[in-house]
Short mmCIF file of C-alpha atoms and ligand atoms in Angstrom, two decimals:
data_model
loop_
_atom_site.label_atom_id
_atom_site.label_comp_id
_atom_site.label_asym_id
_atom_site.label_seq_id
_atom_site.Cartn_x
_atom_site.Cartn_y
_atom_site.Cartn_z
CA MET G 18 -54.06 24.43 -35.42
CA MET G 19 -53.18 26.65 -38.42
CA ALA G 20 -55.53 27.50 -41.26
CA HIS G 21 -53.80 28.73 -44.38
CA ALA G 22 -55.32 30.65 -47.29
CA GLU G 23 -54.51 30.30 -50.96
CA ILE G 24 -52.47 33.23 -52.32
CA HIS G 25 -52.40 34.45 -55.93
CA GLN G 26 -49.43 36.41 -57.20
CA ASP G 27 -48.61 37.89 -60.61
CA ARG G 28 -46.91 34.73 -61.79
CA THR G 29 -49.93 32.55 -60.88
CA VAL G 30 -52.47 34.76 -62.70
CA ASP G 31 -52.18 33.49 -66.24
CA ALA G 32 -53.18 34.89 -69.60
CA ALA G 33 -56.47 33.00 -69.46
CA ASP G 34 -57.43 34.86 -66.29
CA LEU G 35 -56.47 38.20 -67.81
CA ALA G 36 -58.64 37.47 -70.84
CA ALA G 37 -61.60 37.85 -68.49
CA LEU G 38 -61.29 41.62 -68.97
CA SER G 39 -60.89 41.74 -72.71
CA GLY G 40 -63.77 43.34 -74.51
CA ARG G 41 -65.53 44.18 -71.24
CA THR G 42 -66.21 47.76 -70.19
CA ILE G 43 -64.99 48.56 -66.70
CA ALA G 44 -66.42 51.42 -64.61
CA VAL G 45 -64.99 52.83 -61.42
CA LEU G 46 -67.92 54.21 -59.41
CA GLY G 47 -66.58 56.91 -57.09
CA PHE G 48 -63.33 58.78 -57.62
CA GLY G 49 -62.16 59.14 -54.03
CA ASN G 50 -59.29 57.44 -52.15
CA GLN G 51 -59.62 54.01 -53.73
CA GLY G 52 -61.42 55.09 -56.92
CA ALA G 53 -58.76 57.52 -58.14
CA ALA G 54 -55.95 55.05 -57.36
CA GLN G 55 -57.62 51.98 -58.86
CA ALA G 56 -58.71 53.88 -62.00
CA ALA G 57 -55.12 55.01 -62.62
CA ASN G 58 -53.77 51.51 -62.02
CA LEU G 59 -56.36 49.94 -64.32
CA ARG G 60 -55.46 52.41 -67.07
CA ASP G 61 -51.74 51.70 -66.70
CA SER G 62 -52.53 47.98 -66.91
CA GLY G 63 -54.22 48.60 -70.27
CA HIS G 64 -57.85 48.59 -69.09
CA THR G 65 -58.93 52.25 -69.06
CA PRO G 66 -62.16 52.47 -67.06
CA LEU G 67 -65.09 54.84 -67.27
CA VAL G 68 -65.50 56.90 -64.12
CA GLY G 69 -68.90 57.35 -62.49
CA ASN G 70 -69.26 60.27 -60.11
CA ARG G 71 -71.56 63.13 -59.11
CA GLU G 72 -70.76 66.51 -60.73
CA ASP G 73 -68.37 68.11 -58.22
CA SER G 74 -64.70 68.70 -57.45
CA TYR G 75 -63.82 64.97 -57.69
CA VAL G 76 -65.16 65.00 -61.24
CA ALA G 77 -62.86 67.88 -62.17
CA GLY G 78 -59.90 65.80 -60.93
CA ALA G 79 -60.99 62.78 -62.97
CA ARG G 80 -61.45 64.87 -66.12
CA GLU G 81 -58.06 66.53 -65.63
CA GLU G 82 -56.57 63.05 -65.62
CA GLY G 83 -58.28 62.35 -68.94
CA PHE G 84 -60.97 59.90 -67.80
CA ASP G 85 -64.37 59.62 -69.47
CA VAL G 86 -66.61 60.74 -66.60
CA ARG G 87 -70.33 60.06 -66.46
CA SER G 88 -73.05 60.01 -63.82
CA ILE G 89 -72.92 56.96 -61.55
CA ALA G 90 -76.11 55.58 -63.12
CA ASP G 91 -74.79 56.03 -66.68
CA ALA G 92 -71.39 54.51 -65.89
CA ALA G 93 -73.03 51.54 -64.14
CA ALA G 94 -75.34 50.99 -67.10
CA ALA G 95 -72.45 51.11 -69.57
CA ALA G 96 -70.25 48.78 -67.52
CA ASP G 97 -69.80 45.05 -67.74
CA ILE G 98 -67.62 45.23 -64.62
CA ALA G 99 -68.48 47.91 -62.01
CA LEU G 100 -66.10 48.66 -59.14
CA LEU G 101 -68.10 50.08 -56.21
CA LEU G 102 -65.72 52.62 -54.65
CA VAL G 103 -67.93 55.02 -52.73
CA PRO G 104 -68.05 55.11 -48.88
CA ASP G 105 -69.54 52.01 -47.31
CA GLU G 106 -72.38 53.89 -45.64
CA VAL G 107 -73.73 55.30 -48.93
CA GLN G 108 -73.45 52.03 -50.88
CA PRO G 109 -76.82 50.41 -49.97
CA GLY G 110 -78.89 53.42 -51.13
CA LEU G 111 -76.71 54.15 -54.14
CA VAL G 112 -76.75 50.54 -55.36
CA ARG G 113 -80.52 50.34 -54.95
CA ASP G 114 -81.27 53.64 -56.71
CA GLU G 115 -78.48 54.15 -59.27
CA VAL G 116 -76.28 51.11 -59.76
CA ALA G 117 -78.56 48.07 -59.72
CA PRO G 118 -81.00 49.43 -62.36
CA GLY G 119 -78.08 49.51 -64.85
CA LEU G 120 -76.71 46.03 -64.10
CA ARG G 121 -77.60 43.14 -66.40
CA ALA G 122 -77.18 39.36 -66.08
CA GLY G 123 -73.55 38.52 -66.89
CA ASP G 124 -72.19 41.79 -65.40
CA THR G 125 -69.87 41.83 -62.38
CA LEU G 126 -70.13 44.04 -59.32
CA VAL G 127 -66.77 44.36 -57.50
CA VAL G 128 -66.79 45.48 -53.87
CA ALA G 129 -63.65 46.64 -52.01
CA SER G 130 -64.92 45.69 -48.56
CA GLY G 131 -67.10 42.84 -47.39
CA TYR G 132 -69.35 44.61 -44.85
CA ASN G 133 -72.41 45.57 -46.90
CA TRP G 134 -72.54 42.37 -48.91
CA HIS G 135 -72.01 40.06 -45.96
CA PHE G 136 -74.62 41.77 -43.81
CA GLY G 137 -77.20 41.67 -46.61
CA LEU G 138 -77.31 45.43 -47.26
CA LEU G 139 -76.75 45.34 -51.06
CA GLU G 140 -79.59 44.44 -53.41
CA VAL G 141 -77.92 43.17 -56.58
CA PRO G 142 -80.02 41.78 -59.46
CA ASP G 143 -79.98 38.03 -60.10
CA GLY G 144 -77.51 36.89 -62.74
CA VAL G 145 -74.89 39.49 -61.72
CA ASP G 146 -71.62 38.16 -60.32
CA VAL G 147 -70.57 39.72 -57.00
CA VAL G 148 -66.89 39.57 -56.15
CA MET G 149 -64.56 41.21 -53.66
CA VAL G 150 -61.15 42.76 -54.43
CA ALA G 151 -60.22 44.50 -51.19
CA PRO G 152 -56.80 46.18 -50.93
CA ARG G 153 -55.33 46.15 -47.44
CA MET G 154 -53.91 49.58 -48.13
CA ILE G 155 -54.98 53.24 -48.25
CA GLY G 156 -55.76 54.60 -51.72
CA ALA G 157 -52.67 56.81 -52.12
CA ALA G 158 -50.42 53.84 -51.40
CA VAL G 159 -52.44 51.60 -53.76
CA ARG G 160 -51.28 53.96 -56.50
CA ASP G 161 -47.69 54.52 -55.22
CA ARG G 162 -47.04 50.82 -54.70
CA TYR G 163 -48.37 49.99 -58.16
CA VAL G 164 -46.04 52.59 -59.70
CA ASP G 165 -42.95 51.48 -57.75
CA ARG G 166 -43.93 47.77 -58.16
CA HIS G 167 -43.77 47.11 -54.39
CA GLY G 168 -47.37 45.92 -54.36
CA PHE G 169 -49.81 45.63 -51.47
CA PRO G 170 -51.76 42.76 -49.94
CA CYS G 171 -55.31 42.33 -51.09
CA PHE G 172 -58.24 40.05 -50.08
CA VAL G 173 -60.18 38.43 -52.92
CA SER G 174 -63.33 36.34 -53.02
CA VAL G 175 -66.25 35.32 -55.18
CA GLU G 176 -69.51 35.96 -53.37
CA ARG G 177 -71.95 35.06 -56.13
CA ASP G 178 -70.83 33.16 -59.23
CA ALA G 179 -73.81 33.58 -61.53
CA THR G 180 -71.79 33.28 -64.76
CA GLY G 181 -69.50 30.43 -63.78
CA HIS G 182 -66.39 32.50 -64.52
CA ALA G 183 -66.44 34.99 -61.64
CA TRP G 184 -63.03 33.78 -60.38
CA ASP G 185 -61.35 34.69 -63.65
CA THR G 186 -62.83 38.18 -63.43
CA THR G 187 -61.79 38.53 -59.77
CA LEU G 188 -58.18 37.57 -60.40
CA ALA G 189 -57.97 39.70 -63.54
CA VAL G 190 -59.30 42.78 -61.72
CA ALA G 191 -56.97 42.10 -58.77
CA ARG G 192 -54.02 41.84 -61.10
CA ALA G 193 -54.97 44.96 -63.08
CA ILE G 194 -55.15 47.15 -59.96
CA GLY G 195 -51.82 45.77 -58.72
CA GLY G 196 -53.33 43.47 -56.09
CA THR G 197 -51.40 40.36 -57.15
CA LEU G 198 -48.01 42.10 -57.01
CA GLY G 199 -48.03 41.84 -53.22
CA GLY G 200 -50.29 38.80 -53.08
CA ALA G 201 -54.06 38.36 -53.36
CA ILE G 202 -55.20 36.28 -50.41
CA VAL G 203 -58.31 34.17 -50.98
CA SER G 204 -60.80 35.27 -48.36
CA SER G 205 -64.53 36.05 -48.15
CA ALA G 206 -66.72 39.05 -47.50
CA ARG G 207 -67.55 37.47 -44.13
CA GLU G 208 -63.88 37.10 -43.17
CA GLU G 209 -62.88 40.56 -44.45
CA ALA G 210 -65.75 42.26 -42.64
CA ALA G 211 -65.34 40.25 -39.43
CA LEU G 212 -61.61 40.86 -39.15
CA ASP G 213 -61.98 44.57 -39.88
CA LEU G 214 -64.71 44.89 -37.25
CA PHE G 215 -62.74 42.72 -34.82
CA SER G 216 -59.73 45.05 -35.02
CA GLU G 217 -61.99 48.03 -34.58
CA GLN G 218 -64.18 46.66 -31.79
CA ALA G 219 -61.84 44.36 -29.84
CA VAL G 220 -58.19 45.20 -30.50
CA TRP G 221 -58.28 49.01 -30.71
CA PRO G 222 -60.65 49.60 -27.80
CA ALA G 223 -58.38 47.37 -25.69
CA ILE G 224 -55.34 49.41 -26.72
CA LEU G 225 -57.17 52.71 -26.05
CA ASP G 226 -58.27 51.36 -22.67
CA VAL G 227 -54.70 50.31 -21.83
CA VAL G 228 -53.44 53.86 -22.54
CA ARG G 229 -56.35 55.48 -20.67
CA THR G 230 -55.87 53.24 -17.63
CA ALA G 231 -52.09 53.66 -17.66
CA HIS G 232 -52.57 57.45 -17.68
CA ARG G 233 -54.96 57.33 -14.70
CA VAL G 234 -52.76 55.01 -12.61
CA ALA G 235 -49.55 56.96 -13.33
CA VAL G 236 -51.13 60.34 -12.59
CA GLU G 237 -52.67 58.95 -9.36
CA ALA G 238 -49.14 57.79 -8.46
CA GLY G 239 -48.13 61.47 -8.56
CA PHE G 240 -46.34 61.77 -11.90
CA SER G 241 -46.84 64.83 -14.12
CA GLU G 242 -49.22 64.90 -17.06
CA GLU G 243 -46.33 66.00 -19.31
CA ALA G 244 -44.14 63.06 -18.32
CA VAL G 245 -46.94 60.50 -18.40
CA LEU G 246 -48.40 61.48 -21.78
CA ASN G 247 -44.99 61.69 -23.40
CA GLU G 248 -44.06 58.29 -22.03
CA LEU G 249 -47.35 56.81 -23.27
CA TYR G 250 -47.73 58.25 -26.76
CA LEU G 251 -47.01 61.95 -27.35
CA SER G 252 -43.38 61.16 -28.10
CA ALA G 253 -44.55 58.84 -30.92
CA GLU G 254 -42.36 56.06 -29.49
CA PRO G 255 -45.20 53.48 -29.71
CA ALA G 256 -45.55 54.30 -33.43
CA GLU G 257 -41.82 53.60 -33.84
CA VAL G 258 -42.16 50.32 -31.96
CA PHE G 259 -45.13 49.20 -34.11
CA ALA G 260 -43.19 50.04 -37.29
CA HIS G 261 -40.44 47.72 -36.02
CA VAL G 262 -43.03 45.05 -35.10
CA ALA G 263 -44.15 45.07 -38.76
CA ARG G 264 -40.58 44.78 -40.02
CA GLU G 265 -38.81 42.61 -37.44
CA GLY G 266 -41.65 40.73 -35.78
CA LEU G 267 -43.65 40.96 -32.57
CA PHE G 268 -40.79 39.62 -30.46
CA GLY G 269 -37.97 40.12 -32.99
CA GLN G 270 -38.03 43.85 -32.32
CA LEU G 271 -37.38 43.35 -28.60
CA GLY G 272 -33.66 43.36 -29.40
CA LEU G 273 -33.96 47.13 -29.95
CA HIS G 274 -34.85 47.64 -26.30
CA SER G 275 -32.49 47.57 -23.28
CA ARG G 276 -32.02 44.24 -21.52
CA THR G 277 -33.84 45.70 -18.51
CA SER G 278 -36.77 46.50 -20.76
CA GLN G 279 -36.68 43.06 -22.41
CA TYR G 280 -36.71 41.33 -19.03
CA GLY G 281 -39.53 43.55 -17.73
CA GLN G 282 -41.68 43.06 -20.83
CA LEU G 283 -41.28 39.29 -21.13
CA ARG G 284 -41.54 38.66 -17.38
CA SER G 285 -44.80 40.63 -17.17
CA LEU G 286 -46.22 39.06 -20.35
CA ALA G 287 -45.52 35.56 -19.05
CA ALA G 288 -47.47 36.39 -15.90
CA LEU G 289 -50.61 37.31 -17.87
CA ASP G 290 -53.33 34.72 -18.38
CA GLU G 291 -53.72 34.08 -22.15
CA GLN G 292 -57.10 32.45 -21.57
CA GLY G 293 -58.28 35.12 -19.13
CA GLU G 294 -60.85 37.92 -19.14
CA LEU G 295 -59.40 39.55 -22.28
CA ALA G 296 -59.76 36.36 -24.33
CA ALA G 297 -63.33 35.94 -23.07
CA ARG G 298 -64.15 39.58 -23.94
CA PHE G 299 -62.61 39.27 -27.42
CA ALA G 300 -64.60 36.07 -28.08
CA ARG G 301 -67.82 37.83 -27.00
CA VAL G 302 -67.10 40.71 -29.38
CA MET G 303 -66.35 38.33 -32.25
CA HIS G 304 -69.37 36.07 -31.77
CA ASP G 305 -72.06 38.09 -30.00
CA ASP G 306 -71.50 41.51 -31.60
CA ILE G 307 -69.91 40.87 -34.99
CA LEU G 308 -70.73 37.42 -36.40
CA SER G 309 -74.28 37.51 -35.00
CA GLY G 310 -74.95 40.72 -37.00
CA ALA G 311 -75.87 42.64 -33.80
CA PHE G 312 -73.34 45.42 -34.51
CA ALA G 313 -74.43 45.77 -38.15
CA ARG G 314 -78.08 46.05 -37.05
CA ASP G 315 -77.15 48.66 -34.44
CA TRP G 316 -75.03 50.73 -36.92
CA SER G 317 -77.87 50.59 -39.52
CA ARG G 318 -80.30 52.35 -37.16
CA PRO G 319 -81.05 55.94 -38.24
CA GLU G 320 -80.15 57.20 -34.73
CA ALA G 321 -76.67 55.59 -34.82
CA GLY G 322 -75.06 58.73 -36.32
CA GLU G 323 -76.26 60.81 -33.38
CA ARG G 324 -74.95 58.22 -30.94
CA LEU G 325 -71.54 58.39 -32.68
CA GLU G 326 -71.49 62.19 -32.20
CA ALA G 327 -72.40 61.76 -28.49
CA LEU G 328 -69.61 59.19 -28.03
CA HIS G 329 -67.12 61.59 -29.68
CA ARG G 330 -68.19 64.35 -27.24
CA GLU G 331 -67.85 61.97 -24.27
CA ALA G 332 -64.34 60.90 -25.36
CA ALA G 333 -63.23 64.51 -25.92
CA ALA G 334 -64.33 65.41 -22.38
CA SER G 335 -62.51 62.49 -20.71
CA PRO G 336 -59.62 63.16 -18.28
CA ILE G 337 -56.90 61.93 -20.67
CA ALA G 338 -58.23 64.04 -23.59
CA THR G 339 -58.46 67.13 -21.37
CA ALA G 340 -54.93 66.58 -20.06
CA GLU G 341 -53.65 66.01 -23.58
CA ALA G 342 -55.13 69.32 -24.80
CA GLU G 343 -53.47 71.17 -21.89
CA VAL G 344 -50.09 69.52 -22.42
CA ARG G 345 -50.20 70.15 -26.16
CA ALA G 346 -51.02 73.82 -25.54
CA ARG G 347 -48.07 74.14 -23.12
CA LEU G 348 -45.69 72.37 -25.51
CA GLY G 349 -47.09 74.23 -28.53
CA SER G 350 -47.49 70.90 -30.34
P1 LIG R 12 -64.06 57.75 -50.34
O1 LIG R 12 -64.66 58.33 -49.10
O2 LIG R 12 -62.72 58.24 -50.74
O3 LIG R 12 -65.10 57.94 -51.55
C1 LIG R 12 -65.31 59.16 -52.08
C2 LIG R 12 -66.03 58.97 -53.38
O4 LIG R 12 -67.37 58.53 -53.14
C3 LIG R 12 -66.10 60.24 -54.14
O5 LIG R 12 -66.03 59.96 -55.51
C4 LIG R 12 -67.46 60.77 -53.75
O6 LIG R 12 -68.02 61.56 -54.72
C5 LIG R 12 -68.26 59.48 -53.69
N1 LIG R 12 -69.44 59.66 -52.84
C6 LIG R 12 -69.48 59.99 -51.53
N2 LIG R 12 -70.75 60.05 -51.09
C7 LIG R 12 -71.53 59.81 -52.16
C8 LIG R 12 -72.93 59.74 -52.36
N3 LIG R 12 -73.79 59.93 -51.32
N4 LIG R 12 -73.38 59.46 -53.57
C9 LIG R 12 -72.55 59.26 -54.60
N5 LIG R 12 -71.20 59.31 -54.50
C10 LIG R 12 -70.69 59.56 -53.29
O7 LIG R 12 -64.13 56.16 -50.25
P2 LIG R 12 -62.92 55.16 -50.10
O8 LIG R 12 -62.13 55.16 -51.35
O9 LIG R 12 -62.23 55.38 -48.80
O10 LIG R 12 -63.72 53.79 -49.95
C11 LIG R 12 -64.28 53.15 -51.09
C12 LIG R 12 -64.39 51.66 -50.80
O11 LIG R 12 -63.06 51.14 -50.66
C13 LIG R 12 -65.13 51.33 -49.53
O12 LIG R 12 -65.84 50.12 -49.73
C14 LIG R 12 -64.02 51.11 -48.53
O13 LIG R 12 -64.38 50.24 -47.46
C15 LIG R 12 -62.98 50.45 -49.42
N6 LIG R 12 -61.61 50.53 -48.94
C16 LIG R 12 -61.09 51.74 -48.55
C17 LIG R 12 -59.79 51.83 -48.12
C18 LIG R 12 -59.18 53.15 -47.76
O14 LIG R 12 -58.03 53.16 -47.33
N7 LIG R 12 -59.83 54.29 -47.90
C19 LIG R 12 -58.93 50.63 -48.00
C20 LIG R 12 -59.54 49.43 -48.55
C21 LIG R 12 -60.85 49.41 -48.96
P3 LIG R 12 -68.63 62.99 -54.38
O15 LIG R 12 -67.61 63.92 -54.90
O16 LIG R 12 -69.87 62.99 -55.19
O17 LIG R 12 -68.85 63.10 -52.91
#
C-alpha cells in the first residue's frame, strides 16, 4: 500500500501562480536561520521583503544587507504576506501580541513548520489565509542551494483558504524562496508536525538506545571504553554510512562493506521481527503521544523547560556520557 503526494517543481509553477505575489508586500518576521536565508532568496527572486525583528544584533545584520527593517508589529501590519520565522516556542505569544493585531482579512500568514498551527497554538484572525512552506533544510543551506540552483525539498500546504486563492500564494512563495527547485511536496501541518515529532520521539530515541545498550553490553564483555566508543561512533563511521545511505540507498550502500559484514548485517536483520516490540512501541508513540496531542500538551506546560534541563543533566551523568568524556580527554578530541 503506497500513498503518493503531489509534487510541484519550477516548471509546474506557472506565471499565474507567480502573479499571486505581484503588488503584495511581503514581510519576513525574524532574521535568524530561516529568516535571513529566505529574505535573501525572496530578494533575488524579485520580491524584496520587509524584515521584522527586535532591535539587536540580528537587526544590524539585516540592515547591513540592505533590508528595510522594522519592529515585528510594524512589519506584520505593513505586510500582505507575513512569513513567521521566529523559533516555534515563541510563536504563540508573538502572534497573539504583535503579529495578529496587524493582520487583515485577505492577508496570508506563512508558517515554516506545522506544529503550532496543527496543535491549535496560533490565534490568527478570521479572513487571513494560513499556509505552510516548510523547507526540509537548515537555513544556511536554504540560501546556498538557492544560489547554486541545487534546490532543497520543501513541504507545502494550505491550512486555511479564506480568500480562495491561498494555493497560488503558497506555490508562489515556495518558488520565490527556492522551494520548487528541489520539489515542493504537498503535505499538511499535521503531517509535517507528526513526522518531525515521530523522528524525534521514536526513531532517534531508538537509535540512542541502541548505541547506549551496545556500549553497556560490549563493556560488560570486557572490551575497552576506547575501542567500544570508537567502534560505535567516535570514529564518525556511522555518519559516513548514513551519508552513503542518502546517496546509494538503505541497502545499496551495503556494497561498500566487506562480504563478511554484508552477510552478518543481512542475516541478523532477517532474524528480527518486523512486527515486534519496536513496531508496537513506534505505533504507540505515533498515536498515543503525537497524534493524540498528549506530547504537545505536555511540552506546553510551564514546568516543561525545567524537566528538559533535568533530563539533560540525567543524560550527561549516564555511564556512556561519563565514559565518552574520559575517552575524549585521553584522546584530546
Ligand atoms: P531562529 O532560532 O534562527 O530564529 C531567530 C530569530 O527569531 C531571530 O530573528 C530572533 O530575533 C527571533 N526571535 C527569537 N526569539 C524571539 C522573541 N521572543 N521575540 C521576537 N523575536 C524573537 O529560528 P529558525 O530560523 O531556526 O526557525 C524559524 C522557523 O523555521 C521555525 O518555525 C522552524 O521550525 C522553521 N524551520 C527551521 C529550520 C532550521 O533548520 N532552523 C528548518 C525548517 C523549518 P532576536 O534577535 O530578537 O532574538
